[in-house]
Short mmCIF file of N, CA and C in Angstrom, two decimals:
data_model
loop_
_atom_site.label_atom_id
_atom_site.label_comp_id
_atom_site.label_asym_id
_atom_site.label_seq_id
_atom_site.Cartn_x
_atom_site.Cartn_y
_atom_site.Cartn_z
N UNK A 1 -63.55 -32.69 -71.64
CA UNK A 1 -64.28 -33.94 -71.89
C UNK A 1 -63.46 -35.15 -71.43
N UNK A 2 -62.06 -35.39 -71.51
CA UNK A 2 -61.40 -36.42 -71.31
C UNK A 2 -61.15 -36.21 -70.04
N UNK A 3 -60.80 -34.99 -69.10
CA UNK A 3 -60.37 -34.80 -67.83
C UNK A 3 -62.04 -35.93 -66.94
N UNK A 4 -63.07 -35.57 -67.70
CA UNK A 4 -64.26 -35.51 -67.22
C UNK A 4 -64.39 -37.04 -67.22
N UNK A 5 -63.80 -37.32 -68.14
CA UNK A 5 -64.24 -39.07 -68.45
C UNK A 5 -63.27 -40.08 -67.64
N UNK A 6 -62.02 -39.26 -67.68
CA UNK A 6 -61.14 -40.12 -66.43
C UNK A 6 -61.65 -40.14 -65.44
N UNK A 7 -62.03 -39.25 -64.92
CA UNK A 7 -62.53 -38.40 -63.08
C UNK A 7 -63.86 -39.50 -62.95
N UNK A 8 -64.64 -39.99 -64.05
CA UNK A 8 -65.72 -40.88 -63.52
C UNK A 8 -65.00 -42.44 -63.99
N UNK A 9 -64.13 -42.71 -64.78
CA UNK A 9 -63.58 -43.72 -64.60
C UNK A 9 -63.00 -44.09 -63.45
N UNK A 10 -62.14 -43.00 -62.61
CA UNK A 10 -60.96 -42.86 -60.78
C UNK A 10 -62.52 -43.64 -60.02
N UNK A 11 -63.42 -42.72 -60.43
CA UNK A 11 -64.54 -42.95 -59.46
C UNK A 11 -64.79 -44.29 -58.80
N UNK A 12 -65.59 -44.51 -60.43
CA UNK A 12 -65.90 -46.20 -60.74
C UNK A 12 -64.72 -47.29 -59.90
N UNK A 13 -63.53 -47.11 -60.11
CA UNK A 13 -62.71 -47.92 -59.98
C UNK A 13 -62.38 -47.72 -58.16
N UNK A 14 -62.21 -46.50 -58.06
CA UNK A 14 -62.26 -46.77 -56.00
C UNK A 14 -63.76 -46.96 -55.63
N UNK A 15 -65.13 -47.30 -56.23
CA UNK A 15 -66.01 -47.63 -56.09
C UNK A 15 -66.03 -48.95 -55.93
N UNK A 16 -65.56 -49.35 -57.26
CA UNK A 16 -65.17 -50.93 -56.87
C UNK A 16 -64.24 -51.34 -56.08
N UNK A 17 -63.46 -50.78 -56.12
CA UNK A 17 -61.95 -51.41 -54.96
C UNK A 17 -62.80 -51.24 -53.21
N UNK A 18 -63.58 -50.13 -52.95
CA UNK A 18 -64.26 -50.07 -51.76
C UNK A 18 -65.27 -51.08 -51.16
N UNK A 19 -66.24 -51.32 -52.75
CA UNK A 19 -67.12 -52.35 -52.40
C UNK A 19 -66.69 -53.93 -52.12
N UNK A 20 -65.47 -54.15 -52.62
CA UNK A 20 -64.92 -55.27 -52.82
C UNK A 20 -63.98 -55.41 -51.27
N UNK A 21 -63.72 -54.31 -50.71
CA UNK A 21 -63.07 -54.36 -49.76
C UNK A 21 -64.30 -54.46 -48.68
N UNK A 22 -64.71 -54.26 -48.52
CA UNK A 22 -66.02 -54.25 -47.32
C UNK A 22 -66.53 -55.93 -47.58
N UNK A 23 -66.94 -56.38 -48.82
CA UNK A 23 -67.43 -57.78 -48.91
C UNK A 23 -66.01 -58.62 -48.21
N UNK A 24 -64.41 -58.31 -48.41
CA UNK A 24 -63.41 -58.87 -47.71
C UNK A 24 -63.89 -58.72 -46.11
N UNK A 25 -64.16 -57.56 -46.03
CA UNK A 25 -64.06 -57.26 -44.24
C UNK A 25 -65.58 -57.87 -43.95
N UNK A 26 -66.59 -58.67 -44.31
CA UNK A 26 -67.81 -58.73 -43.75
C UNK A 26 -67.76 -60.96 -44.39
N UNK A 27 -66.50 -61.30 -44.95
CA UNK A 27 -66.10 -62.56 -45.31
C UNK A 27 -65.52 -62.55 -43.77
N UNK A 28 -64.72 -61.94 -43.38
CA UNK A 28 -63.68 -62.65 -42.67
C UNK A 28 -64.41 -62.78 -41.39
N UNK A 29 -65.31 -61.36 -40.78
CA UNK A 29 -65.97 -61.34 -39.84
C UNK A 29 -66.86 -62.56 -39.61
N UNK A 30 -67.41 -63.17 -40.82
CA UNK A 30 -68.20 -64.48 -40.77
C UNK A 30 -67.27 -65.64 -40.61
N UNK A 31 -66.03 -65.69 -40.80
CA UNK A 31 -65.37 -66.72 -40.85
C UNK A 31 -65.11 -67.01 -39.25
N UNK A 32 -64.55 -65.59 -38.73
CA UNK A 32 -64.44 -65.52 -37.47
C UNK A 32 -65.25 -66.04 -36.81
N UNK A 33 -66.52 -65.46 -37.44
CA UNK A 33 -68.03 -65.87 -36.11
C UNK A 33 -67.88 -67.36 -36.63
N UNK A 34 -67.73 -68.47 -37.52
CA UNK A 34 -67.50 -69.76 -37.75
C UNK A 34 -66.50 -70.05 -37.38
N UNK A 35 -65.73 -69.77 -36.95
CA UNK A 35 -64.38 -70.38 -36.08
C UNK A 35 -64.56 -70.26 -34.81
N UNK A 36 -65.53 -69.42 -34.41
CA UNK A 36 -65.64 -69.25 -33.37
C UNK A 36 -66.54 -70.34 -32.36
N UNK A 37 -67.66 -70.54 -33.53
CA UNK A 37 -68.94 -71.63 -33.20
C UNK A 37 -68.41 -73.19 -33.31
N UNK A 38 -67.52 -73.07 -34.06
CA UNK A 38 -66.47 -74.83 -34.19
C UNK A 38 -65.70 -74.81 -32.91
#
């Protein structure tokens, strides 16, 4: 039960660290395309 409850906590948490990393990589790409248009 506890092995089980960590293993979807690991989940959750590189779930978030992934989604949060892609919104970084799809910020900067826009910043780019705005640095680019200035």
């Amino acid at each position: 039960m506890i092995s089980h409850y960590t293993e979807w906590k690991e989940q959750k948490y590189i779930k978030a660290l992934w989604e949060e990393s892609l919104i970084t990589v799809e910020y900067m790409y826009l910043l780019g395309k705005l640095q680019k248009a200035l």
